[in-house]
XYZ file of C-alpha atoms in Angstrom:
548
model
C 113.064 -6.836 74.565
C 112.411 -3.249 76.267
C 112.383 0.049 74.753
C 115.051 2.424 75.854
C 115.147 5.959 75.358
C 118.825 7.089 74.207
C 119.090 10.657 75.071
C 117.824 13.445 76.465
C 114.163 14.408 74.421
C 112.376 16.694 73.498
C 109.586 16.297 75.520
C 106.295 16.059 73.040
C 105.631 13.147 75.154
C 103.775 11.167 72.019
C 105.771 8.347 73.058
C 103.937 8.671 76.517
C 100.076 9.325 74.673
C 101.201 5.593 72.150
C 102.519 3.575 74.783
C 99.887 1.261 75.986
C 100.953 0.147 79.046
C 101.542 3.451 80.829
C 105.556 2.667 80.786
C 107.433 5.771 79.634
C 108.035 8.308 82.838
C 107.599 11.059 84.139
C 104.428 11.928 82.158
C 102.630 14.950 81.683
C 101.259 15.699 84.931
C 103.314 13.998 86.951
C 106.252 15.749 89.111
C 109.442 16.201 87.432
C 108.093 16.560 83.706
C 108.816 19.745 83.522
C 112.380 19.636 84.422
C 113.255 16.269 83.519
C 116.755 15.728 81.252
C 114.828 12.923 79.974
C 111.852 10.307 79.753
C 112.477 6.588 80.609
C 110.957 3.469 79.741
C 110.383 1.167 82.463
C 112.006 -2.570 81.290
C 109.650 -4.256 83.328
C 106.754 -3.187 82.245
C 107.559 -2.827 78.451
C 105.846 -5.034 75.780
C 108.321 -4.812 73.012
C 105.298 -3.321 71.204
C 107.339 -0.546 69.743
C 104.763 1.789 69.810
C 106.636 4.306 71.435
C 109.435 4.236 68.725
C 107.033 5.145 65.875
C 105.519 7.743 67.662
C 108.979 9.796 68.524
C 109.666 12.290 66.535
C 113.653 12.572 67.036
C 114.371 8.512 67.218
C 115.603 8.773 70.667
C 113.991 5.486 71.403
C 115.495 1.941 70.425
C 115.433 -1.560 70.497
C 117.700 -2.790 74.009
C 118.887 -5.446 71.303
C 119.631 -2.533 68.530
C 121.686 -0.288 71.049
C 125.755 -0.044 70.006
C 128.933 0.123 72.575
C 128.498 3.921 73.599
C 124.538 3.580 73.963
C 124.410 0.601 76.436
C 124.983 2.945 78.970
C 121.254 4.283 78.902
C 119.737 0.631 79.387
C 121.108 0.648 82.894
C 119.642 4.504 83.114
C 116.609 3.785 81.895
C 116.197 0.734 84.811
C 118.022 2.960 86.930
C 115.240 5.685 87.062
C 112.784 2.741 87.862
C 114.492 1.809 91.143
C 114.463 5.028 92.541
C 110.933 6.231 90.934
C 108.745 3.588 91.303
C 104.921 3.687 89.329
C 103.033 1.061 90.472
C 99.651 2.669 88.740
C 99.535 1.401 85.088
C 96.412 2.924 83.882
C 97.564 5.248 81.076
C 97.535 8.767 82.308
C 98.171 10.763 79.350
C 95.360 12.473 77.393
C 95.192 14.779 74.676
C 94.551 18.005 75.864
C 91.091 19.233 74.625
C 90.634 22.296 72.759
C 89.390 25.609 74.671
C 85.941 26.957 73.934
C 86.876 30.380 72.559
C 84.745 33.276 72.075
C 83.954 33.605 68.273
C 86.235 35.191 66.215
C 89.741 35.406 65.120
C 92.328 35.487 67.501
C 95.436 36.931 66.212
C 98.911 36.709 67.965
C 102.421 37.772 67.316
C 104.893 35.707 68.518
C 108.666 36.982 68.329
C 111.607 34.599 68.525
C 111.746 31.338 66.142
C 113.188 29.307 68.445
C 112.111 26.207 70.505
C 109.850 28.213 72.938
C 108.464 30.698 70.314
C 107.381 27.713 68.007
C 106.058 25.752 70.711
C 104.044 28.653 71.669
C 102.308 28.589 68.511
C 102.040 25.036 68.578
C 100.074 25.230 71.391
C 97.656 28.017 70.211
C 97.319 26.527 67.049
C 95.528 23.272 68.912
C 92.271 26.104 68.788
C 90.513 26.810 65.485
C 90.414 30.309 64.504
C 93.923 31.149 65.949
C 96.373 32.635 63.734
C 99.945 32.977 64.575
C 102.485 35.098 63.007
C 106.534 34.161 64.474
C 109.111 36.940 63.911
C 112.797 36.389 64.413
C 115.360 38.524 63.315
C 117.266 36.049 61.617
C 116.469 34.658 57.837
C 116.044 31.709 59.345
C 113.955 29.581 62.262
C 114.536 27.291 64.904
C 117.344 29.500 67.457
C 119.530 27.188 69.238
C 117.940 24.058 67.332
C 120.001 25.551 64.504
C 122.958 27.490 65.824
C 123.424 25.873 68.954
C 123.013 22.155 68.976
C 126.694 20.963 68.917
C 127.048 19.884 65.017
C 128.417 15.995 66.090
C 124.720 15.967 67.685
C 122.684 15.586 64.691
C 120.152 13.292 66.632
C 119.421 16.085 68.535
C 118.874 18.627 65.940
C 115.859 16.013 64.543
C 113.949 18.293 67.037
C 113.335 20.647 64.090
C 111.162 18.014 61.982
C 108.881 18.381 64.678
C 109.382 22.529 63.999
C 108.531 21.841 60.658
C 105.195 20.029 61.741
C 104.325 23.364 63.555
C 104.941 25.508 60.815
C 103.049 23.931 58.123
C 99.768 24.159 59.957
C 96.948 26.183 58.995
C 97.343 29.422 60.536
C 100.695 29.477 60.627
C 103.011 32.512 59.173
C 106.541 34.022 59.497
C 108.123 37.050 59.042
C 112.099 36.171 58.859
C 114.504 38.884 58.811
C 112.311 41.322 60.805
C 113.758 43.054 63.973
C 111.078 44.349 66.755
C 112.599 47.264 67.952
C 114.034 48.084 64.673
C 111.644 47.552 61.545
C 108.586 47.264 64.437
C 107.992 48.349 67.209
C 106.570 46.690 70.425
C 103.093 49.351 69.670
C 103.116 48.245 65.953
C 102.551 44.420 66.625
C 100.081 45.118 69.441
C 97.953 47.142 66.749
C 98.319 44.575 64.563
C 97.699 41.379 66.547
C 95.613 41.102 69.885
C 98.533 39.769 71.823
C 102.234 39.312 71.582
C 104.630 36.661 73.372
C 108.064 37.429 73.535
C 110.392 33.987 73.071
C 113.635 36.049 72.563
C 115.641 33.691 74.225
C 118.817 35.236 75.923
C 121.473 36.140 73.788
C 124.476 36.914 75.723
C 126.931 35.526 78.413
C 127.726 36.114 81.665
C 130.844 37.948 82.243
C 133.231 36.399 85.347
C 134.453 39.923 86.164
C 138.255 38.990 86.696
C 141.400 40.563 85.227
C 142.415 40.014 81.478
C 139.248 39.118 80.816
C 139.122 41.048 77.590
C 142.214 40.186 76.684
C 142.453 38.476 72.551
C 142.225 34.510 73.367
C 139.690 35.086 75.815
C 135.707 34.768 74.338
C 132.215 33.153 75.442
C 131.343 29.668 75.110
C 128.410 31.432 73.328
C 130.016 33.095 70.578
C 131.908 30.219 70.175
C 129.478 27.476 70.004
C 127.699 30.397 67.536
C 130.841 30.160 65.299
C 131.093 26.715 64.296
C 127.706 26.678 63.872
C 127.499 28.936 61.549
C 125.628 32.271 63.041
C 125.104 34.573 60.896
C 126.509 37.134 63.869
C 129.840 34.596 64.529
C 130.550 32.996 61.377
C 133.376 35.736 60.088
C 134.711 35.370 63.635
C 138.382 34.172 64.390
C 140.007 31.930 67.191
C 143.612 31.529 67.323
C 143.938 27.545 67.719
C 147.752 27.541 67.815
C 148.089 26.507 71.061
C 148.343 23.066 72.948
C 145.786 23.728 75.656
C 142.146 25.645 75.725
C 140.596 26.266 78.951
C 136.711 26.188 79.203
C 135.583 28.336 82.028
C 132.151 25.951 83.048
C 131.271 22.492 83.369
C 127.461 22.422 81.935
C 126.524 20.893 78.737
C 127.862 24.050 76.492
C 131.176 23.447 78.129
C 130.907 19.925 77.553
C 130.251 20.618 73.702
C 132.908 22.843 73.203
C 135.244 20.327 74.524
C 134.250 17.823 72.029
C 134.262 20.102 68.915
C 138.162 21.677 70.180
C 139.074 17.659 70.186
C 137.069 15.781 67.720
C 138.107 13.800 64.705
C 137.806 16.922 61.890
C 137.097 14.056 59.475
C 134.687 13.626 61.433
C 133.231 16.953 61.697
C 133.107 16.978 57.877
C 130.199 15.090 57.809
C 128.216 17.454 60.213
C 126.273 20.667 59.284
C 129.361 22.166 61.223
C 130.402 25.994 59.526
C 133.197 25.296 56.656
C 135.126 28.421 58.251
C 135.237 26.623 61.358
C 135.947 23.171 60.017
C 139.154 25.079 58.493
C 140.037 26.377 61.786
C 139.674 22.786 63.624
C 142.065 21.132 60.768
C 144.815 23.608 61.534
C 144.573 23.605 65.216
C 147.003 22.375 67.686
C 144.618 21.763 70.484
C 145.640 18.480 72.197
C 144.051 19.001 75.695
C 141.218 21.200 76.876
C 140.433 21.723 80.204
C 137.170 22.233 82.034
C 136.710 24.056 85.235
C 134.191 24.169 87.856
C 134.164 25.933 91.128
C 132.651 23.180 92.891
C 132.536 19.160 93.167
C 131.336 16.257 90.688
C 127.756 15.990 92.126
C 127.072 19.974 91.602
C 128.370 19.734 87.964
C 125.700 21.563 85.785
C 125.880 18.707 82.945
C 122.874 15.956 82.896
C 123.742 12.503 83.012
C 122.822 12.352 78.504
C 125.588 14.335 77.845
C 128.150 13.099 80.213
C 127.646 9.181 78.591
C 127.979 11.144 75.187
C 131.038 12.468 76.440
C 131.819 9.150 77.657
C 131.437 7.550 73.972
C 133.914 9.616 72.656
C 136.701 7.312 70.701
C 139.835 8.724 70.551
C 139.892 11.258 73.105
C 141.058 10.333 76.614
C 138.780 11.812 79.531
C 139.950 12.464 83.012
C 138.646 13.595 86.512
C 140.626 15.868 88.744
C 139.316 16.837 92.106
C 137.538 14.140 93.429
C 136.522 15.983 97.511
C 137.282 13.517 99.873
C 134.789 11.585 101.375
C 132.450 12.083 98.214
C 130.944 8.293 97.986
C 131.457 7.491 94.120
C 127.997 6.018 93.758
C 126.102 8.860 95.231
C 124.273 9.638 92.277
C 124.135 8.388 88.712
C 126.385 11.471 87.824
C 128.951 10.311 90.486
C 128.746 6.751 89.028
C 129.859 7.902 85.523
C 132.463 10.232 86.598
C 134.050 7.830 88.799
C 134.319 5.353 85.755
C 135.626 7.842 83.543
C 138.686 8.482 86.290
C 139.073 4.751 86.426
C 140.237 5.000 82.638
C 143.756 4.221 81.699
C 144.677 6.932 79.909
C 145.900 6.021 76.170
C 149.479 7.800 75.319
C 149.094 9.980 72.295
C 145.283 10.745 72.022
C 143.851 14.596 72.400
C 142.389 15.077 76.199
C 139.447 16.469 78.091
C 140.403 16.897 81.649
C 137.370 17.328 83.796
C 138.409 19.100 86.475
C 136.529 20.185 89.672
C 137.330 22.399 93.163
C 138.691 25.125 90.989
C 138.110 28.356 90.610
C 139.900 30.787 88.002
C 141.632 33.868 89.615
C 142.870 36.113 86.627
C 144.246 35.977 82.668
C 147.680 36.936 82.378
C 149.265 37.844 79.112
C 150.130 41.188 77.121
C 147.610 41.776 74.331
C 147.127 38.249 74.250
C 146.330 35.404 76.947
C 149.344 33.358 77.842
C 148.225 31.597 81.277
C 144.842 31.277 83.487
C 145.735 31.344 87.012
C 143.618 29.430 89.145
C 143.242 28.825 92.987
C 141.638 25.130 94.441
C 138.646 25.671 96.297
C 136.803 23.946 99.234
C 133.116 22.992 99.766
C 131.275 24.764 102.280
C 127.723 23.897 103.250
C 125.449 26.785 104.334
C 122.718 26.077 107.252
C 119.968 26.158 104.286
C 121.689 23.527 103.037
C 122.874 25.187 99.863
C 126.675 24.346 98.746
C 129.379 27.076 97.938
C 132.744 26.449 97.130
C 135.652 28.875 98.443
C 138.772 29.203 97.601
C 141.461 27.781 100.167
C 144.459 30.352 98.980
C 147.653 29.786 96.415
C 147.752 29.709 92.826
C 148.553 27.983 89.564
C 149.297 29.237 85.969
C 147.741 26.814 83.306
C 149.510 28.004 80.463
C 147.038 28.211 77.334
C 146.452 30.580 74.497
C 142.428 30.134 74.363
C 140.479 31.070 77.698
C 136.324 30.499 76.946
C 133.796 31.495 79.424
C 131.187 29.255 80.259
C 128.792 29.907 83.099
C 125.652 31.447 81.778
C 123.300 32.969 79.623
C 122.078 35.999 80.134
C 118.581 37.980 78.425
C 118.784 41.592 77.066
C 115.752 44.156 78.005
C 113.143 44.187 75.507
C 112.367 46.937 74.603
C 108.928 48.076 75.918
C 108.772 45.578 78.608
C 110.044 45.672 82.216
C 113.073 43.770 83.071
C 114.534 42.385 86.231
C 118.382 42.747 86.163
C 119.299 40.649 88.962
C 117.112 37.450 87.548
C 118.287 38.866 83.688
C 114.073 38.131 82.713
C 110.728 40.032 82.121
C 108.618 39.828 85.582
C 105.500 37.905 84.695
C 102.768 35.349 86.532
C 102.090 32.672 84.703
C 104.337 34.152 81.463
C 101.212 36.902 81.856
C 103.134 40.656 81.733
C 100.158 42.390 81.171
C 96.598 41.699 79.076
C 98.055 40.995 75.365
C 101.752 40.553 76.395
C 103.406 37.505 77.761
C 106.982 35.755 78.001
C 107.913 32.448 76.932
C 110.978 30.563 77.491
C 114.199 32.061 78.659
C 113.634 35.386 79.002
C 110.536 34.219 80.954
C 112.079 31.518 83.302
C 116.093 31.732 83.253
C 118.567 30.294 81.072
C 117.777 26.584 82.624
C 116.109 23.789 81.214
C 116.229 21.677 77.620
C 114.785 22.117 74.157
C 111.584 20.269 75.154
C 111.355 22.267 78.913
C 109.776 25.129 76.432
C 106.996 23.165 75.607
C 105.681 22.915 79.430
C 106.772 27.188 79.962
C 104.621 27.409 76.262
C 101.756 25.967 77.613
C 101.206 27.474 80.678
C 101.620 30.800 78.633
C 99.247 29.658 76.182
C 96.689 29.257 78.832
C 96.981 32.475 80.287
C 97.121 34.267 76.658
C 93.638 32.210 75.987
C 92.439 33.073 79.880
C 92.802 36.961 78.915
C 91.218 36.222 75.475
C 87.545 34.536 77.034
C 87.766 37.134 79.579
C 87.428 40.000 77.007
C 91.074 41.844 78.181
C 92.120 41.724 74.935
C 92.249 44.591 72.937
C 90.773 44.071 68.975
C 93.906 44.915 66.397
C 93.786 47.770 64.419
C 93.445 46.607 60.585
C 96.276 48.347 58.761
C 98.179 49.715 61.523
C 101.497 48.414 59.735
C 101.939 48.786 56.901
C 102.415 45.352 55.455
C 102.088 43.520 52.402
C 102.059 40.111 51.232
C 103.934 38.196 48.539
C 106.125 34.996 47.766
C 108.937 35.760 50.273
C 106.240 36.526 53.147
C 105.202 40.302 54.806
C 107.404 43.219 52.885
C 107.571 45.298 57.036
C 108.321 48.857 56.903
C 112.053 48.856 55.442
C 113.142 45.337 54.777
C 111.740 42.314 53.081
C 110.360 39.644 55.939
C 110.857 36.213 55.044
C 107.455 33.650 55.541
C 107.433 29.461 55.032
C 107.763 29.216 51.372
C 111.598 31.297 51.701
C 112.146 29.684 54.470
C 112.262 26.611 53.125
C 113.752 27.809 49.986
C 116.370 28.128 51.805
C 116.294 24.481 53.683
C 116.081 22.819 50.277
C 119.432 24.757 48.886
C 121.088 24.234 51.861
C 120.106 20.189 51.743
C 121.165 20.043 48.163
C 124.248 21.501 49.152
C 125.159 19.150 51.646
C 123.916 16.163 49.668
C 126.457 16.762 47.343
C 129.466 16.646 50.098
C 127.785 13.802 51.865
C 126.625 15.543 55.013
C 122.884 17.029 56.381
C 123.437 20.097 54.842
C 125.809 23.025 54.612
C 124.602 26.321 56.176
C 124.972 29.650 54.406
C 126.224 31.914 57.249
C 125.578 35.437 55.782
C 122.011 37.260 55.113
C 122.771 37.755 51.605
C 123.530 34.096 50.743
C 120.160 33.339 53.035
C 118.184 35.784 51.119
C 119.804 35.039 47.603
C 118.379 31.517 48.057
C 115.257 32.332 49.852
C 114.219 34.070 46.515
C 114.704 30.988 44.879
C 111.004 30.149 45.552
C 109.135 27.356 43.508
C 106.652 29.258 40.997
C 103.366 27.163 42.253
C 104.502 28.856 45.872
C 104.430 32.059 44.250
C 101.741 31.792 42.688
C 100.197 30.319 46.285
């Protein structure tokens, strides 16, 4: 009875360090770890031991025999990966990674961003006794895209954050919630405070597509979106008018893919989710029935991984369908090809909401007054460059898809921070190694790109982490300067020049409310999605953590 993982992972790769028989791949150190969409156990080689289930933190492993209908899909994956990957070596390769020798001392570091990367960051320099590790985020509350961008009918996914929670409860560990750098500190103020600072700011806006009627009402990023029915604090007073029978999605990676499913899903459904109550109001009202997802190019150069498209693929109730197949494109090509080309083998079920996959097209411009009335599109070709890279052009004529709600989809893209230098072509700080300079370094997005997964920041933390701690032994480090902001400490966390920061004990003041909330209505938890609501409950903290 094999193991089989059941989505994509986060990466911690303790399932890899418990197994015992070296059967969960790729491993750290081996190619592809870094960038895989997932690990897979190998059914071969499995003992049924269930080691590896215990040891996950986000249950993404199961059982073959305890998989239901929309998760058999991954047992054939999981084999799949085997066949074309083959590790004859068996010896376990995984080890914990030892701790540094450090010079004596404190080592102090500011990390800012509370997202994935940022908290893996301090993970990873909290392995080292005498590191301490303060994480600043803007926001009243942690965990970035974990929280506001996980699509809320993925709740497996967002189990990520019990690892978070692991992080921040080790010794060492502080936060300072609610504080802007560039705003209520400065870039100089934490590097006289701390002997190094890594930036994990993530990247916060979209790319634009540059056509006309782009800003026209109706048309809006995937981003603010997806930051909308999640509950942002920046998106949740937004409005989208759902009054209309079609939404085009502008994309065809994952974001696009959970947009789709939250403009079609069951809002019964929904209510059980963590999903924004202003947006669950929206969805009941809407008349949404299809929603359409475009990409300039051909099924095998879709941006989705294979986890998401069998998610997609699970969907009851919602009919999916493939338009654009290129000719000549061999169906079982790649696992990706394999699923699509089942999916367009579907007999479509009359009445049922739609998601209409559709490739080799390219949008042109938004027509409409004040408010979008139609996309026009144009088909496009594949054309293969003599590096081998593909690009997809268009072949000339044009069709109006009539629809009221136009959402761009193709990118994120990093703001400058201030104080650093900034590539605008790549959209991220120049580094080597995540290394800007002795005492600052990048992490995560705005160090690599917008690509990757939740547990991809974990690999771009720890080669960070080792050049941080390189600098440190060499003596490049400059010592903080005691007092040079003006700080001080209570219940809530770090009171920072002009606004009260938020540390652990608010933040999870804040957790428990929003829990008991949710308990109460039968779902995870219900989000308060404006500062004042977060810091109304933050200051509900227990009076032993006070006291503390």
């Amino acid at each position: 009875m094999p193991y089989v993982v059941t989505r994509s992972c986060c990466a911690d790769a303790s399932c890899v360090l418990a197994c015992p028989v070296n059967c969960i791949h790729p491993a750290p150190g081996e190619a592809g770890f870094a960038t895989a969409e997932m690990l897979y156990v190998d059914p071969l080689t499995c003992v049924d031991c269930g080691a590896c289930t215990t040891a996950c933190p986000v249950d993404a492993l199961k059982p073959h025999t305890a998989l239901g209908e929309p998760e058999l899909p991954f047992l054939e994956l999981n084999a799949s990966y085997y066949k074309e990957n083959p590790h004859a070596d068996r010896t376990p390769m995984y080890v914990v990674p030892r701790q540094r020798e450090l010079p004596a001392g404190e080592l102090s570091v500011a990390v800012v961003g509370a997202g994935p990367a940022g908290l893996f960051a301090a993970d990873e320099l909290l392995r080292h006794p005498g590191v301490r590790v303060t994480v600043h985020d803007r926001l009243p509350t942690p965990y970035g895209l974990a929280r506001a961008g996980v699509a809320p009918d993925h709740q497996d996914t967002k189990q990520v954050t019990q690892l978070f929670r692991t992080i921040e409860s080790q010794p060492g560990f502080g936060y300072r919630l609610g504080v802007e750098v560039g705003t209520h500190l400065t870039h100089a103020d934490l590097l006289r405070e701390h002997h190094a600072v890594i930036y994990a700011v993530g990247a916060a806006t979209d790319k634009r597509l540059g056509i006309e009627g782009e800003d026209l009402r109706g048309s809006a990023s995937a981003t603010d979106f997806v930051a909308w029915y999640n509950g942002h604090p920046d998106r949740a007073d937004d409005a989208y008018d759902l009054d209309t029978e079609r939404a085009v999605v502008i994309g065809n990676g994952n974001v696009a893919l959970d947009v789709a499913r939250i403009l079609t899903a069951d809002p019964d459904v929904l209510a059980r989710t963590d999903i924004s109550d202003r947006a669950l109001a929206a969805l009941r009202a809407s008349k949404v029935r299809e929603v359409v997802l475009l990409g300039r190019r051909g099924p095998a150069q879709a941006a989705f991984t294979v986890p998401e498209l069998l998610a997609l693929s699970a969907v009851e109730d919602v009919d999916v369908r493939v338009e654009g197949w290129p000719d000549g494109l061999d169906p079982a090509a790649t696992e990706k090809t394999r699923l699509l080309s089942r999916l367009a083998a579907r007999t479509p079920v009359g009445g049922r909401r739609r998601i209409v996959l559709r490739f080799l097209t390219s949008p042109v411009r938004l027509t409409g007054d004040t408010s979008v009335r139609a996309l026009e599109v144009t088909a496009t070709a594949l054309h293969t460059d003599e590096d081998g890279s593909v690009r997809a052009l268009p072949t000339g004529g044009t069709q109006a898809l009539e629809t009221g709600l136009v959402l761009r989809s193709v990118g994120y893209r990093a703001r400058p921070v201030p104080g650093l230098p900034f590539d605008e072509d790549s959209a991220t700080v120049p580094h080597e190694g995540g290394r800007v300079e002795p005492g600052v370094y990048v992490a995560g997005w705005i160090k690599r790109g917008p690509t990757g997964f939740i547990g991809t920041n974990k690999t771009c933390a720890h080669e960070t982490v080792e050049s941080l701690l390189d600098d440190f032994a060499a003596g490049r480090l400059a010592q903080p300067v005691r007092g040079g902001v003006r700080t001080t400490t209570d219940a809530l966390g770090v009171t920072a020049p002009g606004v009260d920061a938020l540390g652990v004990d608010a933040w999870r003041a804040i957790d428990r409310a929003e829990r008991a909330a949710g308990e109460a209505q039968g779902r995870p938890r219900v989000k308060f999605t404006d500062t004042e609501s977060l810091r109304r409950a933050a200051r509900a903290v227990p009076a032993t953590a006070a006291r503390g």
